[in-house]
């Protein structure tokens, strides 16, 4: 895989039979040795790089944050925090601490040197231990800051980007405040769910007194491909999702639609992006009682191949004008039509969502759906018009309900010596 | 309660020497050296503002209408001695050992609320305290044991009053006394849990019952008072409560009742865990909704346990000591919003968001308190 956007996606391929286990890595680096930056472990990518394996390390530092155009991993644990302290210094100290831990964990190390068992019998271990012996699993940790962080508490008001305006109410939104918003978000993605959960758990536990978990979401089964090396996965409606998604390899498209340019808005956001999270409950019981023809009409694609109804193969161009008799082949309110760049004057977003199933709702229905994540250069100009269009007339609305919503500004990647959120404090 | 066994590592070879100077409360005749304390609902008049190192004896008389408490604090609100549950019109004696010269604080707490009415008490003279490490630990253990014993004295008194009200059919009075008597139990619950089957007898919740298990203790009476009304065996259950509390008193007052210094930090943590698991959710006092009394008592007990270790924490990790003090203050301030009269509002009036805020304050405090054991153990 070539690496067009800097070193975000440089990876180290290790012995595939063993992966880079936390224990083995620990042995290799030596007890208590500080990791001398990701560069110590992670080589620069070369054009002839082999495809990623499950055990790989994704570089933590680079021009952009990892976890955006990184080929989507299989699992996600997403968390939103409320900052509970009123002290700017405490907040900065936490972000520094988090950075150190995040860099260690993405490299497949324990959150703290030998923290699981090396602190002695009389203190709670500083690493919770459940990832001991597990590979790095391409763990990425991506941080974002919500609009609420830019109030008068920490003196960030003048740093607030215009694009970080709260999202408007969309038709039929049924948002639970307890699953929405947040001052800070961290997206953990990995190929092993235990690795993702371990990362979030350890970051959350050192935050007590400074920040507190507001909501969190586990996701399984990526619902979008973000690289041409990946097959298109299926969402819980059973349809291929993300066929027309932006792919990491399309660097011009990524630069145009995903990364904030240095002159766009606030200087600290240059090279960053905006994360829109929507917890979309799928009314799967109703969907599962819907005949195949209707399912395909609602989506606008064939369920088997993923081809648009106007075409034959998955990646055939959407032909929104093709007719069958007097009627359009792709229905006027089909999901793919309303979400298409053609229909939206060229708007595109990078989707990176995950399926979820969180138990059941007491009515004999699964609480399941899509944890939608989109990365875009300006949510007000990309996500908002798209969602206004979809919420107004998407045939799919009959089968979904948006129950959680959040927006975060994700700063650019870190250079050596920098820490998360540094741009806010300077 | 939800039974929690927080085992604590005993420190190897720490000799806990019972100090000869133990604060104790007893009814005895006042001597001329005694310091008199005259308390009312608004005042706390003390006949002397200074003393010498060694033992000081206070005679505390409550002329007010509220139950009061009297404390002698060293820096950091470390209780050097306390006498609890001084009812209107009563006089209680407190003999307290103040081994170090310095400025102490005396406090009356009418209604058992807040920081109390305070004044300084200056002590001069030669140091009488142990300076070696094991001596420090022994002092901490001794101070905490003193605290445990003083709480049990108050627990016996208030439980007797509660039981009398139950047995005389005075439901309203019994309801009012229920959370008050529990306070003294909840402050020392981890210690009570160390006596085998005692804690389940006293504090089992209906949800904790196994099939066929007899349900006794506070929560059984709680259900009788708030839900079903008196049952044929209510009085027998009430009598059993007195017997079980007496058993607790016998245990903690035994000559050989000692406390491992490292266990004190475990207790401090255990009390906070109690809140997180069953108080925050409102499961503890599910019929009466008096959870906030228990909540405050757990916090008080945790703070007392930490305070017993304060000199050690101060010395070895002053930053942690300062953090913990601040976190306790934050939590107390949060709880103070819910005070009403001599007690608290009922927990079913505390909404989800308010509970969340309490929970966050507990988490913040617990994270710091969890480090204390390592500091004490010298890790």
mmCIF file of N, CA and C in Angstrom, chain A residues 97-142:
data_model
loop_
_atom_site.group_PDB
_atom_site.id
_atom_site.type_symbol
_atom_site.label_atom_id
_atom_site.label_comp_id
_atom_site.label_asym_id
_atom_site.label_seq_id
_atom_site.Cartn_x
_atom_site.Cartn_y
_atom_site.Cartn_z
ATOM 1 N N UNK A 97 -1.041 12.841 29.755
ATOM 2 C CA UNK A 97 -0.974 11.468 30.262
ATOM 3 C C UNK A 97 -1.595 10.496 29.261
ATOM 4 N N UNK A 98 -2.753 10.891 28.730
ATOM 5 C CA UNK A 98 -3.434 10.063 27.735
ATOM 6 C C UNK A 98 -2.540 9.812 26.519
ATOM 7 N N UNK A 99 -1.836 10.856 26.097
ATOM 8 C CA UNK A 99 -1.010 10.730 24.900
ATOM 9 C C UNK A 99 0.061 9.658 25.101
ATOM 10 N N UNK A 100 0.699 9.713 26.255
ATOM 11 C CA UNK A 100 1.744 8.735 26.553
ATOM 12 C C UNK A 100 1.157 7.323 26.548
ATOM 13 N N UNK A 101 0.021 7.167 27.219
ATOM 14 C CA UNK A 101 -0.599 5.839 27.293
ATOM 15 C C UNK A 101 -1.056 5.368 25.920
ATOM 16 N N UNK A 102 -1.661 6.292 25.165
ATOM 17 C CA UNK A 102 -2.198 5.928 23.845
ATOM 18 C C UNK A 102 -1.078 5.469 22.918
ATOM 19 N N UNK A 103 0.027 6.192 22.968
ATOM 20 C CA UNK A 103 1.138 5.834 22.098
ATOM 21 C C UNK A 103 1.677 4.451 22.461
ATOM 22 N N UNK A 104 1.761 4.194 23.749
ATOM 23 C CA UNK A 104 2.237 2.882 24.195
ATOM 24 C C UNK A 104 1.274 1.773 23.740
ATOM 25 N N UNK A 105 -0.011 1.999 23.980
ATOM 26 C CA UNK A 105 -0.973 0.920 23.698
ATOM 27 C C UNK A 105 -1.100 0.648 22.206
ATOM 28 N N UNK A 106 -1.042 1.709 21.377
ATOM 29 C CA UNK A 106 -1.148 1.454 19.938
ATOM 30 C C UNK A 106 0.066 0.691 19.433
ATOM 31 N N UNK A 107 1.176 0.807 20.163
ATOM 32 C CA UNK A 107 2.366 0.043 19.784
ATOM 33 C C UNK A 107 2.321 -1.376 20.331
ATOM 34 N N UNK A 108 1.227 -1.722 21.010
ATOM 35 C CA UNK A 108 1.094 -3.077 21.537
ATOM 36 C C UNK A 108 1.684 -3.252 22.920
ATOM 37 N N UNK A 109 1.989 -2.133 23.563
ATOM 38 C CA UNK A 109 2.532 -2.226 24.916
ATOM 39 C C UNK A 109 1.438 -2.022 25.955
ATOM 40 N N UNK A 110 1.798 -2.280 27.202
ATOM 41 C CA UNK A 110 0.875 -1.970 28.292
ATOM 42 C C UNK A 110 0.741 -0.452 28.432
ATOM 43 N N UNK A 111 -0.343 -0.043 29.054
ATOM 44 C CA UNK A 111 -0.610 1.391 29.196
ATOM 45 C C UNK A 111 0.512 2.087 29.954
ATOM 46 N N UNK A 112 1.091 1.388 30.908
ATOM 47 C CA UNK A 112 2.229 1.899 31.664
ATOM 48 C C UNK A 112 3.271 0.790 31.689
ATOM 49 N N UNK A 113 4.544 1.133 31.852
ATOM 50 C CA UNK A 113 5.564 0.090 31.820
ATOM 51 C C UNK A 113 5.323 -0.971 32.888
ATOM 52 N N UNK A 114 5.126 -2.195 32.449
ATOM 53 C CA UNK A 114 4.905 -3.325 33.363
ATOM 54 C C UNK A 114 3.777 -3.061 34.363
ATOM 55 N N UNK A 115 2.810 -2.227 33.939
ATOM 56 C CA UNK A 115 1.779 -1.774 34.873
ATOM 57 C C UNK A 115 0.836 -2.856 35.362
ATOM 58 N N UNK A 116 0.702 -3.938 34.615
ATOM 59 C CA UNK A 116 -0.274 -4.959 34.994
ATOM 60 C C UNK A 116 0.156 -5.719 36.243
ATOM 61 N N UNK A 117 1.457 -5.954 36.366
ATOM 62 C CA UNK A 117 1.904 -6.752 37.516
ATOM 63 C C UNK A 117 3.120 -6.169 38.217
ATOM 64 N N UNK A 118 3.681 -5.100 37.657
ATOM 65 C CA UNK A 118 4.960 -4.633 38.166
ATOM 66 C C UNK A 118 4.900 -3.556 39.229
ATOM 67 N N UNK A 119 3.700 -3.152 39.616
ATOM 68 C CA UNK A 119 3.604 -2.029 40.568
ATOM 69 C C UNK A 119 3.657 -2.467 42.025
ATOM 70 N N UNK A 120 3.671 -3.755 42.256
ATOM 71 C CA UNK A 120 3.710 -4.228 43.634
ATOM 72 C C UNK A 120 2.330 -4.636 44.121
ATOM 73 N N UNK A 121 2.326 -5.300 45.235
ATOM 74 C CA UNK A 121 1.091 -5.913 45.743
ATOM 75 C C UNK A 121 0.158 -4.919 46.410
ATOM 76 N N UNK A 122 0.659 -3.737 46.725
ATOM 77 C CA UNK A 122 -0.138 -2.840 47.563
ATOM 78 C C UNK A 122 -0.807 -1.716 46.789
ATOM 79 N N UNK A 123 -0.698 -1.738 45.477
ATOM 80 C CA UNK A 123 -1.378 -0.697 44.704
ATOM 81 C C UNK A 123 -2.216 -1.339 43.610
ATOM 82 N N UNK A 124 -3.319 -0.685 43.249
ATOM 83 C CA UNK A 124 -4.086 -1.199 42.115
ATOM 84 C C UNK A 124 -3.192 -1.142 40.876
ATOM 85 N N UNK A 125 -3.111 -2.212 40.110
ATOM 86 C CA UNK A 125 -2.237 -2.201 38.937
ATOM 87 C C UNK A 125 -2.579 -1.040 38.000
ATOM 88 N N UNK A 126 -1.545 -0.407 37.451
ATOM 89 C CA UNK A 126 -1.793 0.758 36.603
ATOM 90 C C UNK A 126 -2.105 0.373 35.157
ATOM 91 N N UNK A 127 -2.014 -0.900 34.843
ATOM 92 C CA UNK A 127 -2.587 -1.401 33.589
ATOM 93 C C UNK A 127 -3.530 -2.535 33.976
ATOM 94 N N UNK A 128 -4.714 -2.553 33.361
ATOM 95 C CA UNK A 128 -5.741 -3.482 33.831
ATOM 96 C C UNK A 128 -5.469 -4.931 33.438
ATOM 97 N N UNK A 129 -4.585 -5.142 32.464
ATOM 98 C CA UNK A 129 -4.052 -6.490 32.259
ATOM 99 C C UNK A 129 -4.728 -7.371 31.236
ATOM 100 N N UNK A 130 -5.926 -6.988 30.771
ATOM 101 C CA UNK A 130 -6.621 -7.951 29.901
ATOM 102 C C UNK A 130 -6.041 -8.023 28.488
ATOM 103 N N UNK A 131 -5.094 -7.137 28.185
ATOM 104 C CA UNK A 131 -4.488 -7.222 26.859
ATOM 105 C C UNK A 131 -3.093 -7.835 26.900
ATOM 106 N N UNK A 132 -2.702 -8.328 28.060
ATOM 107 C CA UNK A 132 -1.391 -8.980 28.153
ATOM 108 C C UNK A 132 -1.327 -10.122 27.147
ATOM 109 N N UNK A 133 -0.272 -10.139 26.367
ATOM 110 C CA UNK A 133 -0.094 -11.236 25.437
ATOM 111 C C UNK A 133 -0.862 -11.095 24.134
ATOM 112 N N UNK A 134 -1.662 -10.020 24.019
ATOM 113 C CA UNK A 134 -2.383 -9.829 22.763
ATOM 114 C C UNK A 134 -1.560 -8.943 21.830
ATOM 115 N N UNK A 135 -1.775 -9.151 20.548
ATOM 116 C CA UNK A 135 -1.038 -8.352 19.565
ATOM 117 C C UNK A 135 -1.571 -6.925 19.529
ATOM 118 N N UNK A 136 -0.823 -6.052 18.877
ATOM 119 C CA UNK A 136 -1.250 -4.652 18.751
ATOM 120 C C UNK A 136 -2.580 -4.550 18.015
ATOM 121 N N UNK A 137 -2.828 -5.472 17.115
ATOM 122 C CA UNK A 137 -4.130 -5.590 16.440
ATOM 123 C C UNK A 137 -4.537 -4.323 15.696
ATOM 124 N N UNK A 138 -3.545 -3.593 15.198
ATOM 125 C CA UNK A 138 -3.814 -2.352 14.461
ATOM 126 C C UNK A 138 -4.630 -1.351 15.268
ATOM 127 N N UNK A 139 -4.431 -1.355 16.562
ATOM 128 C CA UNK A 139 -5.165 -0.394 17.397
ATOM 129 C C UNK A 139 -4.852 1.037 16.960
ATOM 130 N N UNK A 140 -5.915 1.801 16.742
ATOM 131 C CA UNK A 140 -5.751 3.250 16.558
ATOM 132 C C UNK A 140 -6.598 3.950 17.605
ATOM 133 N N UNK A 141 -6.115 5.083 18.083
ATOM 134 C CA UNK A 141 -6.857 5.894 19.043
ATOM 135 C C UNK A 141 -6.934 7.302 18.463
ATOM 136 N N UNK A 142 -8.149 7.741 18.248
ATOM 137 C CA UNK A 142 -8.382 9.010 17.563
ATOM 138 C C UNK A 142 -9.157 9.921 18.499
#
